[in-house]
XYZ file of C-alpha atoms in Angstrom:
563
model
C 133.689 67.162 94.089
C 133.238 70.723 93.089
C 133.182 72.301 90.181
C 132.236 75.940 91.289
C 128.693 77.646 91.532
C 126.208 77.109 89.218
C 126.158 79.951 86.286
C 123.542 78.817 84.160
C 120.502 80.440 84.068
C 117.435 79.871 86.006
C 114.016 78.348 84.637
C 111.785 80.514 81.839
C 109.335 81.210 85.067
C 110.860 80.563 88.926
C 108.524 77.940 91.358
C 108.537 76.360 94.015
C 108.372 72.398 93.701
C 107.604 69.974 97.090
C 109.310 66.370 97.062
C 107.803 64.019 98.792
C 109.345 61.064 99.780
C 106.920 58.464 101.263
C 106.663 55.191 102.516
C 104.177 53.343 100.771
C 102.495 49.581 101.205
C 101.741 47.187 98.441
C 98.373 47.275 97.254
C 96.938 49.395 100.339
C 94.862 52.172 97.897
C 93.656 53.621 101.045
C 96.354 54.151 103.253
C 98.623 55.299 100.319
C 96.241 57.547 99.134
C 95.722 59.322 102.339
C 99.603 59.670 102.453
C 99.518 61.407 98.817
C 96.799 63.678 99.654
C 98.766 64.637 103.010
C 101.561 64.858 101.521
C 99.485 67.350 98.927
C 98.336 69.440 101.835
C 102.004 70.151 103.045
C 103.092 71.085 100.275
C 100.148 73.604 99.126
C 101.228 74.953 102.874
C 104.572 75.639 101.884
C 103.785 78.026 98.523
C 104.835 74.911 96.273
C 103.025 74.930 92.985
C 104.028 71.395 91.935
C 104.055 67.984 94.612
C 106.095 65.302 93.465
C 105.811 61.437 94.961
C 107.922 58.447 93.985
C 107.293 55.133 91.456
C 103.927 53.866 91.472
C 102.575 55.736 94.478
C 99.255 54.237 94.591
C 99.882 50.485 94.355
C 103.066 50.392 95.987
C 106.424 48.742 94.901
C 106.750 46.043 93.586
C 103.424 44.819 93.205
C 104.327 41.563 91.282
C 101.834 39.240 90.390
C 99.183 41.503 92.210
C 99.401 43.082 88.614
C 97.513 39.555 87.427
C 94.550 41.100 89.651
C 92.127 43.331 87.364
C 90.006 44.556 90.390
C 93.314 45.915 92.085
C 94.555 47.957 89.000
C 90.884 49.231 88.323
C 91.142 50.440 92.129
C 94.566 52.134 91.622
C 92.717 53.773 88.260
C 89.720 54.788 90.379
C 92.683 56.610 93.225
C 94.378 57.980 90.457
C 91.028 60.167 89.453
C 90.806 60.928 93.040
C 94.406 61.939 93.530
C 93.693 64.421 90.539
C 90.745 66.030 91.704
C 92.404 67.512 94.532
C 94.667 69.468 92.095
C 93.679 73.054 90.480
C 94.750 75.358 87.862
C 97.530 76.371 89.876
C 98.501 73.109 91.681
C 99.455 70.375 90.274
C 101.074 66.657 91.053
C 103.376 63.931 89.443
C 102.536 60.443 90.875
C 102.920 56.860 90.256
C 100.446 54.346 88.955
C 99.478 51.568 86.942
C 98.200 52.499 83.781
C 96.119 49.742 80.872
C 97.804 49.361 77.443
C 94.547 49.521 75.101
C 96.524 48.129 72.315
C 95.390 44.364 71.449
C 99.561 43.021 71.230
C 101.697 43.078 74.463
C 101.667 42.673 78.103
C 98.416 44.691 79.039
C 100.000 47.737 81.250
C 102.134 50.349 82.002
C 104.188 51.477 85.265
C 103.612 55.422 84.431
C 104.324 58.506 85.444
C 101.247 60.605 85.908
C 100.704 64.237 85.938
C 97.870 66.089 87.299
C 96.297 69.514 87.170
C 93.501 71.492 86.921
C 91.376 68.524 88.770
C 92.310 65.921 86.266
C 94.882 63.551 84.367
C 96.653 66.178 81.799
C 99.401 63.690 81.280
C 100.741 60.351 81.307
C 104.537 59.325 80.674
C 104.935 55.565 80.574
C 108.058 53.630 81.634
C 110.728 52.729 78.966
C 113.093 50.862 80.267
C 112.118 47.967 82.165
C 115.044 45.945 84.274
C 115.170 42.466 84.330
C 117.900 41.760 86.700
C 118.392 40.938 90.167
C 115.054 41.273 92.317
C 113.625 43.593 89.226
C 111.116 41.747 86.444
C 108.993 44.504 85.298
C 108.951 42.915 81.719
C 106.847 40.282 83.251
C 103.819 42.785 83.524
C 104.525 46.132 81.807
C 104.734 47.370 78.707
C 107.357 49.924 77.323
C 106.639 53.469 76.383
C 106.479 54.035 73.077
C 105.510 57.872 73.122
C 107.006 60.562 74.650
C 105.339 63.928 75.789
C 106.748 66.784 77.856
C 104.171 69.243 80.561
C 104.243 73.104 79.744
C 103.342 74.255 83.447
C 103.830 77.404 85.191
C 105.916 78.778 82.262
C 107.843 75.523 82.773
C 108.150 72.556 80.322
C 109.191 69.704 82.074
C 109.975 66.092 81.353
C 108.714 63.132 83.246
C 110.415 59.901 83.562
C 110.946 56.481 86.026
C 113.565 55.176 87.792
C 115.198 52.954 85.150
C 114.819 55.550 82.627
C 118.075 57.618 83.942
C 120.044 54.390 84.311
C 120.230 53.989 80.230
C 124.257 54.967 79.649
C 125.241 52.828 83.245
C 128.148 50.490 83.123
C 126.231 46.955 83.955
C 129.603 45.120 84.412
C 130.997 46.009 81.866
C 127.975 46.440 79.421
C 125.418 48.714 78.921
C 121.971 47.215 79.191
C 119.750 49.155 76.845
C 120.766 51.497 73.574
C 117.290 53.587 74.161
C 117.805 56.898 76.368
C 114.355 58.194 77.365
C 115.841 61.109 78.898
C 117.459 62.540 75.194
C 113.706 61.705 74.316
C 112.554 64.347 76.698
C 115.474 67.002 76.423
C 114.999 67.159 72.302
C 110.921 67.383 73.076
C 112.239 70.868 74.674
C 112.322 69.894 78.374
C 114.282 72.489 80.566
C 113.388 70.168 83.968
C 113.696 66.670 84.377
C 111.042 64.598 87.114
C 112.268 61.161 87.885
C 110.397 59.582 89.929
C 111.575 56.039 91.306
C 111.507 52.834 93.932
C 115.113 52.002 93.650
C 116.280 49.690 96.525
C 119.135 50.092 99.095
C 122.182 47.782 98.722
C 125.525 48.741 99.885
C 127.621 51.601 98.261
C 124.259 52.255 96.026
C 123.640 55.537 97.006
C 126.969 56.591 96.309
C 126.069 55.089 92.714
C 122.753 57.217 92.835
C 124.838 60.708 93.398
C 126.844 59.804 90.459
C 124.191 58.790 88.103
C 122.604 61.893 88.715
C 125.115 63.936 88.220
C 126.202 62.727 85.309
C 122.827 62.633 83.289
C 122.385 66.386 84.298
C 125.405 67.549 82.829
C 125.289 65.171 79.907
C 121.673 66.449 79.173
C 121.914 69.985 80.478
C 118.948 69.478 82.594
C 118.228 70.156 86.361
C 117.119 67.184 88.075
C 114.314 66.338 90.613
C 114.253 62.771 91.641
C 112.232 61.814 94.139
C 112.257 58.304 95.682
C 110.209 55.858 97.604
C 111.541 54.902 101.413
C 109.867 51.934 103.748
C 110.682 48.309 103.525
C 108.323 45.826 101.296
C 108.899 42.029 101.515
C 112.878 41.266 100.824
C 113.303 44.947 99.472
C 114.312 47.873 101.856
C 113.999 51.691 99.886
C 116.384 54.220 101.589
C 114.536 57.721 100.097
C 117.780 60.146 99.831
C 116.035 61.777 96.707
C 117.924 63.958 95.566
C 117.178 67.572 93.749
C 120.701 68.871 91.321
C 121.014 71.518 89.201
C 122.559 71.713 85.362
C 126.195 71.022 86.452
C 124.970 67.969 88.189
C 125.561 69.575 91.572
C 123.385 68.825 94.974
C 120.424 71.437 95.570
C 118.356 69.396 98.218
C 118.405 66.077 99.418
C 115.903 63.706 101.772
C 116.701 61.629 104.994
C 117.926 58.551 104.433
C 115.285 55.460 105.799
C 112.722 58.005 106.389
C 109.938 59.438 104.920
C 110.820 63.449 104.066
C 109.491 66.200 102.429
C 111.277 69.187 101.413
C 110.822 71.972 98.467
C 113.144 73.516 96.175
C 112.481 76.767 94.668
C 113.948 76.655 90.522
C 114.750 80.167 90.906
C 117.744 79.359 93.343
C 119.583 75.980 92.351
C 122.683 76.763 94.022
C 124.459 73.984 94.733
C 124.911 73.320 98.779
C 127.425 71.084 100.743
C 126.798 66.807 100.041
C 125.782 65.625 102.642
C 128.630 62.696 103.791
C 127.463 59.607 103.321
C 127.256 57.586 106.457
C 129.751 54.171 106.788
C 128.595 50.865 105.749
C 127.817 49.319 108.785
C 125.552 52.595 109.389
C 124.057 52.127 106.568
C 123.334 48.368 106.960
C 122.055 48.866 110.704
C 119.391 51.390 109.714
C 118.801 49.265 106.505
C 117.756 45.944 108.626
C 115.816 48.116 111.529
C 113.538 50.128 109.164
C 113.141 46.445 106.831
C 112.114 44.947 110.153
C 109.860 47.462 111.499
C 107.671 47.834 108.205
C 107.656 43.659 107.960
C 106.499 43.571 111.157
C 103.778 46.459 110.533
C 102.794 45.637 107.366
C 102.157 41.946 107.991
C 100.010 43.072 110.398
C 102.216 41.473 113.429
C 102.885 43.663 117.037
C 105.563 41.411 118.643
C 107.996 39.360 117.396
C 109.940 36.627 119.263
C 113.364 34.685 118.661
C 115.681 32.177 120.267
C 118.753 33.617 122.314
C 121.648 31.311 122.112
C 124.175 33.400 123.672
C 125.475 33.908 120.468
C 126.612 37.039 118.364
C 123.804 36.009 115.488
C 121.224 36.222 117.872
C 122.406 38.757 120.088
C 122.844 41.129 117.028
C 118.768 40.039 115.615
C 117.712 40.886 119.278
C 119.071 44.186 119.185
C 118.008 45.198 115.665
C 113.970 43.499 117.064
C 114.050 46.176 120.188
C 114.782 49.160 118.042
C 112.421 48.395 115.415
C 109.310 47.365 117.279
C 110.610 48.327 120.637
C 111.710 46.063 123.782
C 108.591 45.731 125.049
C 107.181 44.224 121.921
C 110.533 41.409 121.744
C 110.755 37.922 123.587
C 113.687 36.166 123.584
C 113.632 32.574 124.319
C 116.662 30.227 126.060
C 116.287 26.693 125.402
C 119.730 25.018 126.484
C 120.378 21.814 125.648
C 122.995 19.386 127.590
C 125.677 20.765 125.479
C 124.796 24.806 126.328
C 127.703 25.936 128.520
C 126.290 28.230 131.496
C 128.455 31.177 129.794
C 125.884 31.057 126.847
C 122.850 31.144 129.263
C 124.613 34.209 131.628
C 125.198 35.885 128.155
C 121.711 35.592 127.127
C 120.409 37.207 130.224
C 122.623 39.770 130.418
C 122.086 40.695 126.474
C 118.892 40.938 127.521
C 118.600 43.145 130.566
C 120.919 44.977 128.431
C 118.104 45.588 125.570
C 115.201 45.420 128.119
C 113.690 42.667 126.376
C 111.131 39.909 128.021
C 113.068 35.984 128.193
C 111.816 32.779 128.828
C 113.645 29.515 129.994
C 113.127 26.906 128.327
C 115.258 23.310 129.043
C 115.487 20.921 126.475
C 117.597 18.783 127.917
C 114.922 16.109 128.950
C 113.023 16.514 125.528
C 116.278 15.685 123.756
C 116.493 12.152 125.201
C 112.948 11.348 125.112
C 113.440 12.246 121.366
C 116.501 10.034 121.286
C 114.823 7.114 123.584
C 111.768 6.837 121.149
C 114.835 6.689 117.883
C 116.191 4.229 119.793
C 119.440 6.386 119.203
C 121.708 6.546 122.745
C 124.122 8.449 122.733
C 126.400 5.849 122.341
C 130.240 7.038 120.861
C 130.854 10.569 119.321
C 127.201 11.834 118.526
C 126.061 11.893 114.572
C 125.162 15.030 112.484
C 121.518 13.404 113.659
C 121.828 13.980 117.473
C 123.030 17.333 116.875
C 120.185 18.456 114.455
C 117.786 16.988 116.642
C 118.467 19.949 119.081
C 117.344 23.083 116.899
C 114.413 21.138 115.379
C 113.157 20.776 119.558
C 113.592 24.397 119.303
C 111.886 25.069 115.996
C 108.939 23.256 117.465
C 108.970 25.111 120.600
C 109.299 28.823 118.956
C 106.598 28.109 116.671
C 104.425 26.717 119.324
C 105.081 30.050 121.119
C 104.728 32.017 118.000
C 101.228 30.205 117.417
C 100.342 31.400 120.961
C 101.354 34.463 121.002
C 100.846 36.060 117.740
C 104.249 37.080 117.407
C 106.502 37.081 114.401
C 109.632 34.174 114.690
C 112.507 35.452 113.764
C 115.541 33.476 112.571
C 119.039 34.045 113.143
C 120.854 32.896 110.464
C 123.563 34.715 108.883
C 124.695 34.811 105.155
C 127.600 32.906 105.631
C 125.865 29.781 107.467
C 123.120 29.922 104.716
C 125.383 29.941 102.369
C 127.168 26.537 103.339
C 124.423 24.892 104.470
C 125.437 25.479 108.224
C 121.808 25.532 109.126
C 119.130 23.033 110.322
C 116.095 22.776 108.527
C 112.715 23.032 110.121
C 115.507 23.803 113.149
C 117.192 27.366 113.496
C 115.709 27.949 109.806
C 112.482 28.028 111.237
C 110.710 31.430 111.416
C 108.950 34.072 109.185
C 111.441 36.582 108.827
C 115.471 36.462 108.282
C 116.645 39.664 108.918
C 119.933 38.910 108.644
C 120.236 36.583 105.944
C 122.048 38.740 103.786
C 124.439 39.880 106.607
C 128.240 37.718 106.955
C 129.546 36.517 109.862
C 132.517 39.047 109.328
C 129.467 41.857 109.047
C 128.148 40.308 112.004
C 130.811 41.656 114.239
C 130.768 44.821 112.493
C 127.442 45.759 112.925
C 127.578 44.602 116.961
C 131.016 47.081 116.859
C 128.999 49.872 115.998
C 126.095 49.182 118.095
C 128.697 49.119 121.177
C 130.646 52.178 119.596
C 129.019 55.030 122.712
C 127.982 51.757 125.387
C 128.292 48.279 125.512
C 125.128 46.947 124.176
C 126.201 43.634 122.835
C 128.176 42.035 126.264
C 131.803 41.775 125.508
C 131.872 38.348 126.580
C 129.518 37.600 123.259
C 131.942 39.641 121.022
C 135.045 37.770 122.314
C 133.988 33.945 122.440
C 134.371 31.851 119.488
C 131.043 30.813 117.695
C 129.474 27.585 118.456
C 126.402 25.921 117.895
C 126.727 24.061 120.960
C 125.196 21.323 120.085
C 128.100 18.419 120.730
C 130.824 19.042 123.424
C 133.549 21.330 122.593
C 132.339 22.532 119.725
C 133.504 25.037 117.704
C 131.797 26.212 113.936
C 135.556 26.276 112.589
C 135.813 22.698 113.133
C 133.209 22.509 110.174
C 133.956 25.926 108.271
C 137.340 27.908 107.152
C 137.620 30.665 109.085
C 135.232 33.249 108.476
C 137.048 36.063 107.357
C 139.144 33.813 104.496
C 135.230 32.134 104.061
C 133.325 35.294 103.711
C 136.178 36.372 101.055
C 135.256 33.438 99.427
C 131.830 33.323 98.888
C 131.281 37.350 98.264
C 133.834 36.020 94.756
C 131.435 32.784 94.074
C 128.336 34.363 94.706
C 128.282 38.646 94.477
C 130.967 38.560 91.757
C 129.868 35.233 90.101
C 133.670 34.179 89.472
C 134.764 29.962 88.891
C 136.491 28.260 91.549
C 138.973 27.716 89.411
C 139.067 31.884 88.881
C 138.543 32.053 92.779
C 142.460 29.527 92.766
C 143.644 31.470 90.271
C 143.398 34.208 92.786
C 146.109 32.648 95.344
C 143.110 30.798 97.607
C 144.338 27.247 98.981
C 142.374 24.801 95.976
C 141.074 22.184 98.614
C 139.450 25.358 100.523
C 138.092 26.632 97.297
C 136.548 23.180 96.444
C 134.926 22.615 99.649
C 133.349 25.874 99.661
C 131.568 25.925 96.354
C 130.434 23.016 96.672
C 128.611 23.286 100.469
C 127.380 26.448 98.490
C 125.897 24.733 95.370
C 124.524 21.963 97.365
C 122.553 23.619 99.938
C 120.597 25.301 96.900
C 117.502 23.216 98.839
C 117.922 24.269 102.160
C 117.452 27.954 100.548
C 114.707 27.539 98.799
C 112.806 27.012 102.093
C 114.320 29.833 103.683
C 112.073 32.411 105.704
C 112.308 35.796 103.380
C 115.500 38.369 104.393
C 116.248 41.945 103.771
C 118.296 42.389 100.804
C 121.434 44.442 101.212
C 124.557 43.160 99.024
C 124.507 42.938 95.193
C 123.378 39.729 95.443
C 120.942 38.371 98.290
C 119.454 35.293 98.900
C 115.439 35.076 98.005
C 113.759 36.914 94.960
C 117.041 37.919 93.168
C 118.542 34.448 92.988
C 116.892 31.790 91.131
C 118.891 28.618 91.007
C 117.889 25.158 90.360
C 118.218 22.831 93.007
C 118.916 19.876 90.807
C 121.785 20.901 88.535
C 125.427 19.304 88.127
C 127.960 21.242 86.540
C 131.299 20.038 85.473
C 133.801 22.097 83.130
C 134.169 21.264 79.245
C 136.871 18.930 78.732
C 138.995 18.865 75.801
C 140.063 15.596 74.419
């Protein structure tokens, strides 16, 4: 929205400020450091007097229980000195680090904001607020600021702040989550700038959220705006960049690539506002999302291939497409392994995905491993085959993956969508095995989506993938709504139980068939251990699978009943 050009007037002394927006690794002091001294270096080439870098820069986000490790936040002390020597009287940088609480009562440290100039420290702004929600428990470690200081530089007086610190007046469904505001802190201390600097993770529709945020802490502070934040994937946790530079009336000045690192400068003697940039559609969004999580997984594990099994499936076919743009075809082997119960349209598929992609296959049979697995059981195939004969398929193929995993050196990666995982439609030590999920988080419904989009200039995905109805194949005729409600009514379903957190009996209330409802939740709340041994996934919806769930496995639960 507009609100017409910005009238206010500019900063006490104009200069020219360099965000950079970099991807950073977890506890790699070197390689981050180099980054932040680049980064320095580009922006001293471009005039800027101040360089800006996101939420704890030098140990890389989120560290976790690497904070337990005094060695490795002496060596992110020991960077931070170095960092600061490269700065003068003229030049100077805001960075992230871990900083030590001297004080003998609380947790020990600090996530702070650190400004440097004139070769050394001048300035550290710890974090306030500290969220514990979702995949975020920075109570665990840090330590909340208790002081607040403001930088007089360049004629400027700026404030610094982190990430959770502008978040103080959101809506938290329905509730506001903290009653301090670390940003009125900084305005009444005289601040005509704010600095935010922050590791806030992608999830759908968030950036949108982001935009707003901004917008409306600038105008309800009367403070321009630089927020710079960090891009890359780490673990479960995928950081988009899109900082974002606004002026007083909340309005767009500059703004970074979106899954990329970026550096750009604003000058605070011109903060006219400039056309939003339109924010891309979901499935967009979610493809670049699960390439760039991928891709850093893969690089930052220290991994070069990766490898999965090809079913002839839309799962698959979609995890082999997302593999050979984030570490490149060359680098991806997909692996058939039909069983007696793969139909030859399956196989055909699988090849042709692959030519398609330009990916490396192998054949692998199972058929004759099955029934020597079934001969030494002592378990013909006698009648309509059990749940046992069928799960003895993808556990052959577990084996086999792993084997060629082992081998290879290559990273297994499963197939499972969000919808399977969530009903326990999985095998354990079967299709579950692997050591990444990248689309765990990712519904069947999505599923289609995303392979839409990839065929929206060229047919990518084969057509005959997109148009045949999913089976596991693993008994004849088999079809996964013979076990499931159909996935667009399921997917409904479990987005209620599990992203919005509402009853079953809420989810009735609603107008969903009760039986339906029933059976649902409770494949949901039962499979509970099948998750827990899940290989890790990228983290997109408000509420993914892995570090930002933690439910017991044994639990019961059965409503109050009032005699």
């Amino acid at each position: 929205r507009v609100r017409g050009s910005d009238k206010t007037l500019p900063l006490t002394t104009p200069m020219k400020i360099a965000i950079c927006q970099i991807n950073t690794t977890v506890g790699d002091f070197k390689a981050n450091g180099d980054k932040i001294l680049q980064g320095m270096r580009w922006a001293r080439e471009q005039g800027a007097s101040l360089a800006v870098f996101p939420e704890l820069t030098l140990f890389g986000y989120p560290p976790r229980d690497l904070l337990d490790r005094p060695y490795m936040v002496e060596a992110n002390e020991v960077l931070a000195e170095k960092i600061a020597s490269h700065t003068d009287a003229n030049f100077g940088c805001v960075f992230g680090m871990v900083s030590k609480n001297e004080n003998a009562t609380g947790r020990g440290l600090y996530n702070t904001a650190v400004f440097a100039v004139g070769g050394k420290i001048e300035l550290k702004q710890h974090k306030t607020l500290l969220p514990l929600y979702d995949v975020f428990d920075e109570a665990r470690h840090f330590d909340s600021a208790t002081d607040y200081n403001v930088i007089h530089f360049n004629g400027v007086t700026f404030g610094l702040s982190l990430c959770e610190d502008i978040w103080s007046a959101y809506d938290f469904n329905g509730r506001k989550l903290y009653s301090e505001d670390p940003v009125s802190r900084l305005k009444g201390l005289g601040a005509e700038m704010l600095i935010n600097i922050s590791a806030s993770p992608f999830s759908i529709g968030k950036a949108k959220v982001r935009r707003e945020l901004l917008d409306e802490n600038a105008r309800r502070h009367d403070l321009p705006i630089v927020y710079c934040n960090l891009t890359g994937g780490n673990d479960e946790l995928v950081f988009d960049g899109r900082s974002i530079v606004v002026n007083r009336q909340g309005l767009p000045v500059a703004e970074g690539k979106p899954f990329a690192e970026d550096f750009f400068t604003i000058d605070t003697n011109n903060m006219q506002a400039m056309d939003l940039k339109i924010l891309p559609g979901e499935s967009e969004d979610i493809y670049h999302a699960l390439v760039l999580g991928l891709k850093d997984y893969v690089a930052k594990c220290g991994f070069k291939k990766v490898l999965l099994g090809l079913s002839g499936g839309i799962d698959s076919a979609l995890v082999a497409a997302i593999a050979a743009e984030a570490v490149g075809p060359e680098n991806v082997l997909g692996v058939l392994m039909p069983s007696p119960y793969s139909s030859q349209g399956s196989i055909d598929d699988s090849f042709d995905l692959a030519k398609r992609l330009g990916i490396e296959t192998r054949l692998i049979p199972i058929e004759k491993m099955y029934h020597d697995y079934l001969a030494e059981l002592s378990m013909g195939e006698t009648g309509s085959l059990s749940l046992t004969h069928e799960n003895i398929q993808p556990r052959i193929r577990g084996t086999l993956l792993m084997a060629l995993s082992n081998s290879s050196g290559a990273l297994l990666m499963s197939t499972g969508n969000k919808s399977e995982l969530s009903c326990g439609y999985c095998t354990l030590y079967g299709d579950m095995a692997g050591g990444f999920s990248v689309i765990s988080d990712v519904t069947k419904t999505a599923v289609f989506e995303l392979c839409r989009w990839i065929n929206r200039k060229e047919e990518i995905i084969p057509k005959a993938i997109l148009e045949k109805a999913p089976s596991a194949e693993l008994k004849p005729d088999q079809k996964d709504q013979d076990t499931l409600p159909p996935y667009d009514l399921l997917d409904t379903i479990l987005k209620l139980y599990i992203e919005e957190h509402l009853s079953g009996a809420k989810i009735i209330a609603r107008g969903f068939d009760e039986a339906t409802v029933k059976r649902i939740v409770s494949m949901v709340d039962t499979s509970e251990y099948k998750r827990r041994q899940a290989a890790p996934g990228i983290k997109l919806t408000a509420k993914a699978f892995g570090m930002g769930r933690r439910l017991p496995i044994a639990w019961r639960y059965k409503p109050l009943e009032v005699v």
